[in-house]
Short mmCIF file of C-alpha atoms in Angstrom, two decimals:
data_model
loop_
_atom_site.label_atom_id
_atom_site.label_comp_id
_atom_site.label_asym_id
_atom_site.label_seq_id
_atom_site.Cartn_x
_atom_site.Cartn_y
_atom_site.Cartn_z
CA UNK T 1 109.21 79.10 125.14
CA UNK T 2 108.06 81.25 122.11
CA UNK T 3 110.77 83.91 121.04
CA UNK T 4 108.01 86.42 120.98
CA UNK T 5 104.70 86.09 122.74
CA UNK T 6 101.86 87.84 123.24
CA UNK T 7 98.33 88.07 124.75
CA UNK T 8 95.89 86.60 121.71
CA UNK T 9 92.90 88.37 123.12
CA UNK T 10 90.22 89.56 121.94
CA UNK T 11 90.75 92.56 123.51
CA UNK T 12 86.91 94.63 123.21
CA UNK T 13 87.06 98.56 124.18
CA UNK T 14 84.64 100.30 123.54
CA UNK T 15 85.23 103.58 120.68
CA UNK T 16 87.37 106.37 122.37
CA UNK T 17 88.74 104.66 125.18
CA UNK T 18 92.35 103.89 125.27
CA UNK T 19 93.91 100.43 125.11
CA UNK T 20 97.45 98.89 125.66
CA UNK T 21 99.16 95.61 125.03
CA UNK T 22 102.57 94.44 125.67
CA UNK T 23 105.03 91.76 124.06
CA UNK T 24 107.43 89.68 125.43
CA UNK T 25 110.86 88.40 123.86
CA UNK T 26 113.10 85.81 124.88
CA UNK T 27 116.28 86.33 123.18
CA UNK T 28 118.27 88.92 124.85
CA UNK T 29 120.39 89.69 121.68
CA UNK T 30 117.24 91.07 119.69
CA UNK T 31 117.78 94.96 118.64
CA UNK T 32 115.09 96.13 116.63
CA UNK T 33 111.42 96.27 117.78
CA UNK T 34 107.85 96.72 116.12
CA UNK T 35 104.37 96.88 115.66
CA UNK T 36 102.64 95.79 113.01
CA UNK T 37 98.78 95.65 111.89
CA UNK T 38 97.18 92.62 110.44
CA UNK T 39 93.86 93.41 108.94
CA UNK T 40 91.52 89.89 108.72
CA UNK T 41 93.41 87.86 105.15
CA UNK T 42 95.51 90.69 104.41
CA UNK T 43 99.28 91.29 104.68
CA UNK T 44 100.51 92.60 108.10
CA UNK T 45 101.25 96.84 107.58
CA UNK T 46 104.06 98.00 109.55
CA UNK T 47 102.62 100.17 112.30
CA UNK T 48 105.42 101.98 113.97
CA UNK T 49 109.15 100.80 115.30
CA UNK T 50 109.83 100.82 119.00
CA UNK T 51 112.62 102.88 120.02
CA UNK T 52 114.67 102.48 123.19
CA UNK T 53 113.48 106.16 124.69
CA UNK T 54 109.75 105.05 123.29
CA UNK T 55 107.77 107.27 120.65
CA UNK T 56 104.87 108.08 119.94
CA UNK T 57 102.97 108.70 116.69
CA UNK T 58 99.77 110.15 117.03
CA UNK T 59 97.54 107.97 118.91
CA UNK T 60 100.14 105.34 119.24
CA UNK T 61 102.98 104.92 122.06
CA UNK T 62 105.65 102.14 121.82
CA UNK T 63 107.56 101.50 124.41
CA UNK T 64 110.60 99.00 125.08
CA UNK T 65 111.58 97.88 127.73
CA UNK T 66 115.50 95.79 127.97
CA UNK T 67 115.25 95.20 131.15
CA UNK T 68 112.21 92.90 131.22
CA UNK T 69 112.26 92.19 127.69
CA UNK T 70 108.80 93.59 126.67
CA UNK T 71 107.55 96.19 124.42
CA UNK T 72 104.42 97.90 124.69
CA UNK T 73 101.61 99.61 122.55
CA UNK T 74 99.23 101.79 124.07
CA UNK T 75 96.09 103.47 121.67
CA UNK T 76 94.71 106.54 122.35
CA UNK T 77 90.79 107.43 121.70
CA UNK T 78 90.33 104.74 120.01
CA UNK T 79 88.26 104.46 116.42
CA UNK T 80 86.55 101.88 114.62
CA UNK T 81 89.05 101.66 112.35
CA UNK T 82 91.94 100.70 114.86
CA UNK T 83 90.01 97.25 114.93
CA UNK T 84 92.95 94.43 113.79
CA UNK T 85 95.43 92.33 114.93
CA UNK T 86 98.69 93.56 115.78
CA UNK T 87 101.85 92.02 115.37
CA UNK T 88 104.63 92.20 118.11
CA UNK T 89 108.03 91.54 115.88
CA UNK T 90 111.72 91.27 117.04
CA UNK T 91 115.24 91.24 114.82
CA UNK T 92 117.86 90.35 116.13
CA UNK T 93 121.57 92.64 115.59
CA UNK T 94 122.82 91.73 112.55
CA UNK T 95 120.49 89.19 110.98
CA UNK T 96 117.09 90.57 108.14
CA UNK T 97 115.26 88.09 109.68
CA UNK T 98 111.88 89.10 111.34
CA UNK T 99 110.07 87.29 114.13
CA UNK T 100 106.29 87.82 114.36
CA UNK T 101 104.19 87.01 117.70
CA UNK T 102 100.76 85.30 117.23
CA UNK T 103 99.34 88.77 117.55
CA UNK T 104 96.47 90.75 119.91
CA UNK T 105 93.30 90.84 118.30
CA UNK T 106 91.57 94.22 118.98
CA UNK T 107 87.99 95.14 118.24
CA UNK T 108 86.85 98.79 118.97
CA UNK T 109 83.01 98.10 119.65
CA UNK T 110 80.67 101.64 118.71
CA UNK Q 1 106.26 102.79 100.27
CA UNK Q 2 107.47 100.30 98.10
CA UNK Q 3 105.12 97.71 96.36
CA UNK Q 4 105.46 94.23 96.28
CA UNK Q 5 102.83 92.25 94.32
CA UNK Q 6 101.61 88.26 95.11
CA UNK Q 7 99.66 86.61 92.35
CA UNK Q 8 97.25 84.78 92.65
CA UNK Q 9 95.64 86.03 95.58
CA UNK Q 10 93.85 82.84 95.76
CA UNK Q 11 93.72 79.06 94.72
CA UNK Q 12 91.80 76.49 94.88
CA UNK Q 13 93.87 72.80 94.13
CA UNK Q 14 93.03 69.24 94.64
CA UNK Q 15 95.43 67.24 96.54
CA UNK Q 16 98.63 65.90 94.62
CA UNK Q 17 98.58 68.43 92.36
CA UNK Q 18 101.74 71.70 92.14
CA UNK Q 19 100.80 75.66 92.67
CA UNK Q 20 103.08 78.17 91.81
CA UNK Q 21 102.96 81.51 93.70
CA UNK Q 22 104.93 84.37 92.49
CA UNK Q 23 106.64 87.36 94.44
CA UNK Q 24 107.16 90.94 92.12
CA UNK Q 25 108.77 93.80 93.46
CA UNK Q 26 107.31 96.22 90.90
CA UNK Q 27 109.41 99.86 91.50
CA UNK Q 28 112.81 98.84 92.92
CA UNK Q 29 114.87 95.79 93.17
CA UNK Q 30 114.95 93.07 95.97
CA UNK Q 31 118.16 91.34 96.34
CA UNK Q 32 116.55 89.35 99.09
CA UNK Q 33 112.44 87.83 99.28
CA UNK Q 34 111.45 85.91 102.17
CA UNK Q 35 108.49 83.25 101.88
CA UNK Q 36 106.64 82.79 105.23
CA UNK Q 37 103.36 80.83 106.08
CA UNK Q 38 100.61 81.65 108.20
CA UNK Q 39 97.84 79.32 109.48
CA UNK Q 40 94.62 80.74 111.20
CA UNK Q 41 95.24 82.33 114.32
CA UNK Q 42 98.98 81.57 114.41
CA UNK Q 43 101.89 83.57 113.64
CA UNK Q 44 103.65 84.26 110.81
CA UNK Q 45 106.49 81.78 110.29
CA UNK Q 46 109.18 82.19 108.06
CA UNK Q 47 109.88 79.34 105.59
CA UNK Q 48 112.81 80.44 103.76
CA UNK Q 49 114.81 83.29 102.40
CA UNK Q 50 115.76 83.50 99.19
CA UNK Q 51 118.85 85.84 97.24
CA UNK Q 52 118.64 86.39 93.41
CA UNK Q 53 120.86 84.28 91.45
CA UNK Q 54 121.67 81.69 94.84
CA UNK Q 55 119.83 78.56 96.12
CA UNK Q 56 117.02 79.68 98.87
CA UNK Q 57 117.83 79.45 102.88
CA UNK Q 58 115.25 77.00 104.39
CA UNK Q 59 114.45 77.37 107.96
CA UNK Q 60 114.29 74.28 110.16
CA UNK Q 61 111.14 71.93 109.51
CA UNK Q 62 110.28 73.45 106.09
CA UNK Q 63 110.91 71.08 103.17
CA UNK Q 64 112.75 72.19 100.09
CA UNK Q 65 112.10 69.82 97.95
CA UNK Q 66 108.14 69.85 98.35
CA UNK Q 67 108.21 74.10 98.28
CA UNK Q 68 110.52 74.52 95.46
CA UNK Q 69 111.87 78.25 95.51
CA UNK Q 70 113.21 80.29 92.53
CA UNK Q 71 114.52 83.42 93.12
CA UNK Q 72 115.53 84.06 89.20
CA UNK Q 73 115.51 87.81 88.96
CA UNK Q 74 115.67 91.18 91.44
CA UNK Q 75 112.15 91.50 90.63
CA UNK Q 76 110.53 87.91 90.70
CA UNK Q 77 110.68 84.96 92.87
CA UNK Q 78 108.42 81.92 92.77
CA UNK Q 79 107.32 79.22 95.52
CA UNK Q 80 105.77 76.23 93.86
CA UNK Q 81 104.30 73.90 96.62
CA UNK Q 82 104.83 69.96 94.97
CA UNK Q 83 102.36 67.69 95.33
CA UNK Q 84 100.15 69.87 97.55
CA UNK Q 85 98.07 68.24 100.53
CA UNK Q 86 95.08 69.59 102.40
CA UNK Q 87 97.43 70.40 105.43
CA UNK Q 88 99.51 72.80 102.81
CA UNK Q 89 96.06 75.04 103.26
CA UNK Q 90 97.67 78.12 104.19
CA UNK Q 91 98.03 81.88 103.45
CA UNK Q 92 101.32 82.40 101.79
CA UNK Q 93 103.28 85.78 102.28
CA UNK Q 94 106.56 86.80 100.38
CA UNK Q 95 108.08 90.24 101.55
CA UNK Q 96 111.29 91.66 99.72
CA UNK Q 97 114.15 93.51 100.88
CA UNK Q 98 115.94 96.56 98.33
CA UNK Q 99 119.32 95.63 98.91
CA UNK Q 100 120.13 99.86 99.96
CA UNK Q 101 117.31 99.32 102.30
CA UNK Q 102 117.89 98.77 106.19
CA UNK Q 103 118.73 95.07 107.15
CA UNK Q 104 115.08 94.67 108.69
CA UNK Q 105 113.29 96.56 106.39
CA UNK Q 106 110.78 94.26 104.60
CA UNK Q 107 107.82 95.19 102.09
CA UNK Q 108 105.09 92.79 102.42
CA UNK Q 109 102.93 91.37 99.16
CA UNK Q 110 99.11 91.13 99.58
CA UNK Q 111 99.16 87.53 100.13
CA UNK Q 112 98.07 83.73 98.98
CA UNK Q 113 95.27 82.04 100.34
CA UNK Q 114 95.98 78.57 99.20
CA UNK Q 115 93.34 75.39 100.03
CA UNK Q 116 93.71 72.31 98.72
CA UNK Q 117 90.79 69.76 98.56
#
């Protein structure tokens, strides 16, 4: 079993409607959560981290859940510009390594 | 945020022969650079960790002796894929870590794509 996996998509929505995807992770020790952007042959952008009580940022809303061991991103009115892949990635207490899922590819269609 | 730099951006090889990638952190200092590799549509996968002034951390499967790590200053480390194959095609990603920065904090460069003929 992958340590983090998500759905690879493509998700299509159209422009303005909202879209969520979630992320799952298998080791129960992991502490740190986040979302990151991959344009197409560019370096992944950190997004936003994923706090236990969730957060938003603008359009954006993380959400973790330990329980289950998932996290969620939801967009809101979605633009053109939101089209990417993003990156579901886990650390683990204690350790600067990062663990990246394969990633949900998301295209906002006008 | 804080800028890391990759150069080049892209090469082109033939098979056998050795690329060297380099890693700057150009406005503060990274005691620690990570090297990871990322094929089409996959993940990416870290292939080693590296600390200034010590030997690099390999992660299971990679080989150290065909991707040759220095990590010889705070502000520079090099990957030099030996005797590079057509499976080696790859984009190649360092990020760097300020050692006063949080333990998961990592500042990504711009990327490699690498393809060897």
């Amino acid at each position: 079993r992958k340590e983090v996996e998500q759905d690879p998509g493509p998700f299509n929505v159209p422009e303005g409607a909202t879209v969520a995807f979630n992320c799952t992770y298998s080791n129960s020790a992991s502490q740190s959560f986040f979302w990151y952007r991959q344009d197409c042959r560019k370096e992944p952008k950190l997004l936003m981290s994923v706090y236990s009580s969730g957060n938003e940022d603008g359009r954006f809303t993380a959400q973790l859940n330990r329980a289950s061991q998932y996290i969620s991103l939801l967009i809101r009115d979605s633009k053109l510009s939101d089209s990417a892949t993003y990156l579901c990635v886990v650390n683990s207490k204690g350790n600067e390594k990062l663990t990246f899922g394969t990633g949900t590819r998301l295209t906002i269609i006008p | 945020g804080a800028v890391v730099s990759q150069h080049p951006s892209r090469v082109i090889c033939k098979s056998g022969t050795s690329v060297k990638i380099e890693c700057r952190s150009l406005d503060f200092q990274a005691t620690t650079m990570f090297w990871y590799r990322q094929f089409p549509k996959q993940s990416l996968m870290l292939m080693a960790t590296s600390n200034e002034g010590s030997k690099a951390t390999y992660e299971q499967g990679v080989e150290k002796d065909k991707f040759l790590i220095n990590h010889a200053s705070l502000t520079l480390s090099t990957l030099t894929v030996t005797s590079a194959h057509p499976e080696d095609s790859s984009f190649y990603i360092c990020s760097a870590r300020a050692g006063t920065g949080r333990l998961h904090e990592q500042f990504f460069g711009p990327g490699t794509r690498l393809t060897v003929l």
